């Protein structure tokens, strides 16, 4: 009854202690999977569907697609700052205002899907080379306080699933899956197409 459409995968739980190697690997895998999950989530949507808010008063699908690389470019920069400086203070940004800038309205979503893929490719190279000591490095977020890179990667693994969930939950509620392009090409397969790749998909991301 009281399902909160803002949090389709639940709220972010910040880890209280250092993560294990397995937990770090799982989170890095979730971050790596985000661009493909986002591409699947919007497959086949038409322009008016892209301009539909994922909930009343929420961002449109288009705004969500452009927001994720905006956010993750900041995240990538924050990780690099924390790896190269001693506990840097990072700069928050006004995500609601960014989502209203003209590029979000005027840029094809494909541009942001490719941006997310290429950005995550660079980011993944960094994350997979990080040592235990690197994950314990810290930054200062003016609103969230001192954060380890463990907490940062946990937050952005969640963040990708969170926004993909906005789109997939809207599609489920709206019955839009049956119009997806992939389905006309692969009509004998069941939804979701990611099932095919489930062997490499962290279970928590679905
Ligand atoms: Ni966000």
Tab-separated table of C-alpha atoms and ligand atoms in Angstrom:
chain	number	residue	atom	x	y	z
A	1	UNK	CA	0.000	0.000	0.000
A	2	UNK	CA	2.586	2.511	1.128
A	3	UNK	CA	5.251	1.560	-1.414
A	4	UNK	CA	7.554	4.559	-1.770
A	5	UNK	CA	8.129	5.026	-5.488
A	6	UNK	CA	11.176	7.164	-4.737
A	7	UNK	CA	13.086	4.169	-3.367
A	8	UNK	CA	12.510	1.177	-5.651
A	9	UNK	CA	15.556	-0.663	-4.247
A	10	UNK	CA	15.306	0.779	-0.724
A	11	UNK	CA	17.266	3.597	0.830
A	12	UNK	CA	21.060	3.645	0.864
A	13	UNK	CA	22.608	1.987	3.901
A	14	UNK	CA	26.045	3.389	4.519
A	15	UNK	CA	28.441	0.649	5.647
A	16	UNK	CA	29.504	1.226	9.253
A	17	UNK	CA	32.786	-0.677	9.013
A	18	UNK	CA	35.403	-1.536	6.388
A	19	UNK	CA	34.150	-3.907	3.720
A	20	UNK	CA	35.524	-7.352	2.987
A	21	UNK	CA	37.261	-8.132	-0.296
A	22	UNK	CA	34.154	-10.033	-1.441
A	23	UNK	CA	31.887	-7.123	-0.604
A	24	UNK	CA	34.137	-4.712	-2.503
A	25	UNK	CA	34.210	-6.999	-5.531
A	26	UNK	CA	30.418	-7.276	-5.460
A	27	UNK	CA	30.009	-3.490	-5.348
A	28	UNK	CA	32.561	-2.918	-8.124
A	29	UNK	CA	30.672	-5.490	-10.211
A	30	UNK	CA	27.400	-3.662	-9.558
A	31	UNK	CA	28.972	-0.365	-10.638
A	32	UNK	CA	30.352	-2.051	-13.763
A	33	UNK	CA	26.893	-3.415	-14.616
A	34	UNK	CA	25.109	-0.056	-14.343
A	35	UNK	CA	25.571	1.191	-17.943
A	36	UNK	CA	24.149	-2.031	-19.408
A	37	UNK	CA	21.274	-2.087	-16.902
A	38	UNK	CA	20.417	1.508	-17.818
A	39	UNK	CA	20.526	0.753	-21.547
A	40	UNK	CA	18.194	-2.209	-21.058
A	41	UNK	CA	15.866	-0.144	-18.873
A	42	UNK	CA	15.201	2.415	-21.629
A	43	UNK	CA	15.275	0.055	-24.613
A	44	UNK	CA	12.472	0.791	-27.051
A	45	UNK	CA	10.967	3.750	-25.210
A	46	UNK	CA	9.523	6.473	-27.432
A	47	UNK	CA	9.930	10.211	-26.937
A	48	UNK	CA	6.713	10.672	-24.976
A	49	UNK	CA	7.592	7.763	-22.698
A	50	UNK	CA	11.010	9.350	-22.108
A	51	UNK	CA	9.241	12.554	-21.099
A	52	UNK	CA	7.063	10.755	-18.538
A	53	UNK	CA	7.885	11.358	-14.839
A	54	UNK	CA	8.769	8.085	-13.099
A	55	UNK	CA	6.353	9.193	-10.344
A	56	UNK	CA	4.099	12.211	-9.786
A	57	UNK	CA	6.369	15.190	-9.261
A	58	UNK	CA	9.501	13.158	-10.007
A	59	UNK	CA	12.099	13.401	-12.754
A	60	UNK	CA	11.208	12.229	-16.236
A	61	UNK	CA	12.871	9.107	-17.587
A	62	UNK	CA	14.980	11.416	-19.766
A	63	UNK	CA	16.132	13.413	-16.732
A	64	UNK	CA	17.019	10.202	-14.887
A	65	UNK	CA	19.097	8.952	-17.841
A	66	UNK	CA	21.042	12.214	-18.039
A	67	UNK	CA	21.367	12.507	-14.249
A	68	UNK	CA	23.241	9.245	-13.744
A	69	UNK	CA	26.348	10.217	-15.770
A	70	UNK	CA	26.185	13.716	-14.246
A	71	UNK	CA	26.326	12.100	-10.819
A	72	UNK	CA	28.881	9.461	-11.706
A	73	UNK	CA	31.242	11.993	-13.320
A	74	UNK	CA	31.258	13.684	-9.925
A	75	UNK	CA	31.770	10.317	-8.226
A	76	UNK	CA	34.648	9.375	-10.523
A	77	UNK	CA	36.293	12.711	-9.756
A	78	UNK	CA	35.767	12.235	-6.021
A	79	UNK	CA	37.417	8.813	-6.097
A	80	UNK	CA	40.405	10.197	-7.993
A	81	UNK	CA	40.691	13.134	-5.596
A	82	UNK	CA	40.644	10.781	-2.602
A	83	UNK	CA	43.319	8.565	-4.188
A	84	UNK	CA	45.650	11.470	-4.899
A	85	UNK	CA	45.113	13.916	-2.011
A	86	UNK	CA	44.920	13.581	1.767
A	87	UNK	CA	41.246	13.576	2.771
A	88	UNK	CA	40.125	16.171	0.225
A	89	UNK	CA	36.904	18.097	0.749
A	90	UNK	CA	34.759	17.435	-2.293
A	91	UNK	CA	32.254	19.732	-3.946
A	92	UNK	CA	28.582	18.788	-3.892
A	93	UNK	CA	26.417	19.965	-6.776
A	94	UNK	CA	22.765	20.946	-7.074
A	95	UNK	CA	21.462	17.884	-8.884
A	96	UNK	CA	17.923	19.263	-9.197
A	97	UNK	CA	19.248	22.397	-10.916
A	98	UNK	CA	21.565	20.356	-13.162
A	99	UNK	CA	18.569	18.286	-14.287
A	100	UNK	CA	16.855	21.464	-15.484
A	101	UNK	CA	19.748	22.735	-17.626
A	102	UNK	CA	19.138	22.772	-21.357
A	103	UNK	CA	21.488	19.886	-22.170
A	104	UNK	CA	19.172	17.519	-20.290
A	105	UNK	CA	16.287	18.632	-22.476
A	106	UNK	CA	18.175	18.845	-25.768
A	107	UNK	CA	20.666	15.937	-25.720
A	108	UNK	CA	19.631	12.537	-27.110
A	109	UNK	CA	19.665	9.915	-24.359
A	110	UNK	CA	22.047	7.846	-26.487
A	111	UNK	CA	24.738	10.420	-25.762
A	112	UNK	CA	24.357	9.867	-22.027
A	113	UNK	CA	24.167	6.083	-22.405
A	114	UNK	CA	27.503	6.152	-24.248
A	115	UNK	CA	28.909	8.671	-21.765
A	116	UNK	CA	27.954	6.340	-18.914
A	117	UNK	CA	29.576	3.366	-20.670
A	118	UNK	CA	32.847	5.150	-21.396
A	119	UNK	CA	32.997	6.837	-18.000
A	120	UNK	CA	32.400	3.535	-16.205
A	121	UNK	CA	35.084	1.910	-18.323
A	122	UNK	CA	37.684	4.380	-16.994
A	123	UNK	CA	36.234	4.187	-13.466
A	124	UNK	CA	36.244	0.377	-13.471
A	125	UNK	CA	39.939	0.337	-14.380
A	126	UNK	CA	40.669	2.427	-11.302
A	127	UNK	CA	38.362	0.515	-8.957
A	128	UNK	CA	39.747	-2.911	-9.889
A	129	UNK	CA	43.329	-1.807	-9.201
A	130	UNK	CA	42.570	-0.372	-5.750
A	131	UNK	CA	44.289	-1.965	-2.755
A	132	UNK	CA	42.740	-2.542	0.676
A	133	UNK	CA	44.455	0.652	1.852
A	134	UNK	CA	43.001	2.575	-1.079
A	135	UNK	CA	39.442	1.588	-0.130
A	136	UNK	CA	40.115	2.934	3.364
A	137	UNK	CA	41.189	6.349	2.060
A	138	UNK	CA	38.799	9.130	2.938
A	139	UNK	CA	37.241	12.307	1.645
A	140	UNK	CA	35.069	14.905	3.306
A	141	UNK	CA	31.587	15.399	1.936
A	142	UNK	CA	30.274	18.712	3.319
A	143	UNK	CA	26.840	17.172	3.985
A	144	UNK	CA	27.788	13.562	4.786
A	145	UNK	CA	31.017	14.047	6.715
A	146	UNK	CA	34.115	11.892	6.403
A	147	UNK	CA	33.546	8.996	3.994
A	148	UNK	CA	35.826	6.101	3.152
A	149	UNK	CA	36.032	4.987	-0.463
A	150	UNK	CA	34.264	1.834	0.759
A	151	UNK	CA	31.283	4.040	1.611
A	152	UNK	CA	31.596	5.910	-1.681
A	153	UNK	CA	31.512	2.763	-3.819
A	154	UNK	CA	28.642	1.360	-1.740
A	155	UNK	CA	26.721	4.580	-2.373
A	156	UNK	CA	27.291	4.597	-6.127
A	157	UNK	CA	26.550	0.892	-6.562
A	158	UNK	CA	23.246	1.628	-4.833
A	159	UNK	CA	22.793	4.828	-6.861
A	160	UNK	CA	22.882	3.025	-10.200
A	161	UNK	CA	20.382	0.400	-9.048
A	162	UNK	CA	18.210	3.126	-7.526
A	163	UNK	CA	17.798	5.075	-10.767
A	164	UNK	CA	17.517	2.042	-13.030
A	165	UNK	CA	14.798	0.935	-10.607
A	166	UNK	CA	12.923	4.194	-11.168
A	167	UNK	CA	12.666	3.394	-14.857
A	168	UNK	CA	12.012	-0.346	-14.616
A	169	UNK	CA	9.331	0.178	-11.950
A	170	UNK	CA	7.639	2.819	-14.117
A	171	UNK	CA	7.710	0.421	-17.071
A	172	UNK	CA	6.254	-2.380	-14.969
A	173	UNK	CA	3.487	-0.135	-13.616
A	174	UNK	CA	2.750	1.257	-17.083
A	175	UNK	CA	2.832	-2.047	-18.973
A	176	UNK	CA	5.478	-0.670	-21.342
A	177	UNK	CA	7.659	-3.752	-21.552
A	178	UNK	CA	5.630	-5.259	-24.364
A	179	UNK	CA	6.493	-2.330	-26.615
A	180	UNK	CA	10.242	-2.621	-26.136
A	181	UNK	CA	12.250	-2.960	-29.344
A	182	UNK	CA	14.234	-5.908	-28.056
A	183	UNK	CA	11.060	-7.916	-27.747
A	184	UNK	CA	10.125	-7.629	-31.385
A	185	UNK	CA	13.606	-8.882	-32.232
A	186	UNK	CA	13.674	-11.664	-29.632
A	187	UNK	CA	10.021	-12.442	-29.188
A	188	UNK	CA	10.533	-15.949	-27.849
A	189	UNK	CA	12.500	-14.796	-24.824
A	190	UNK	CA	10.957	-13.851	-21.544
A	191	UNK	CA	11.439	-10.573	-19.792
A	192	UNK	CA	13.845	-9.288	-18.544
A	193	UNK	CA	16.586	-9.687	-21.173
A	194	UNK	CA	19.185	-9.430	-18.402
A	195	UNK	CA	18.142	-12.932	-17.305
A	196	UNK	CA	20.235	-14.192	-20.178
A	197	UNK	CA	23.291	-12.658	-18.587
A	198	UNK	CA	22.365	-13.444	-15.004
A	199	UNK	CA	25.514	-15.459	-14.476
A	200	UNK	CA	27.509	-12.240	-14.494
A	201	UNK	CA	24.884	-10.062	-12.850
A	202	UNK	CA	25.122	-9.470	-9.100
A	203	UNK	CA	21.842	-10.706	-7.656
A	204	UNK	CA	21.408	-7.611	-5.512
A	205	UNK	CA	21.258	-5.424	-8.603
A	206	UNK	CA	18.033	-6.932	-9.828
B	1	LIG	NI1	20.664	10.324	-8.073
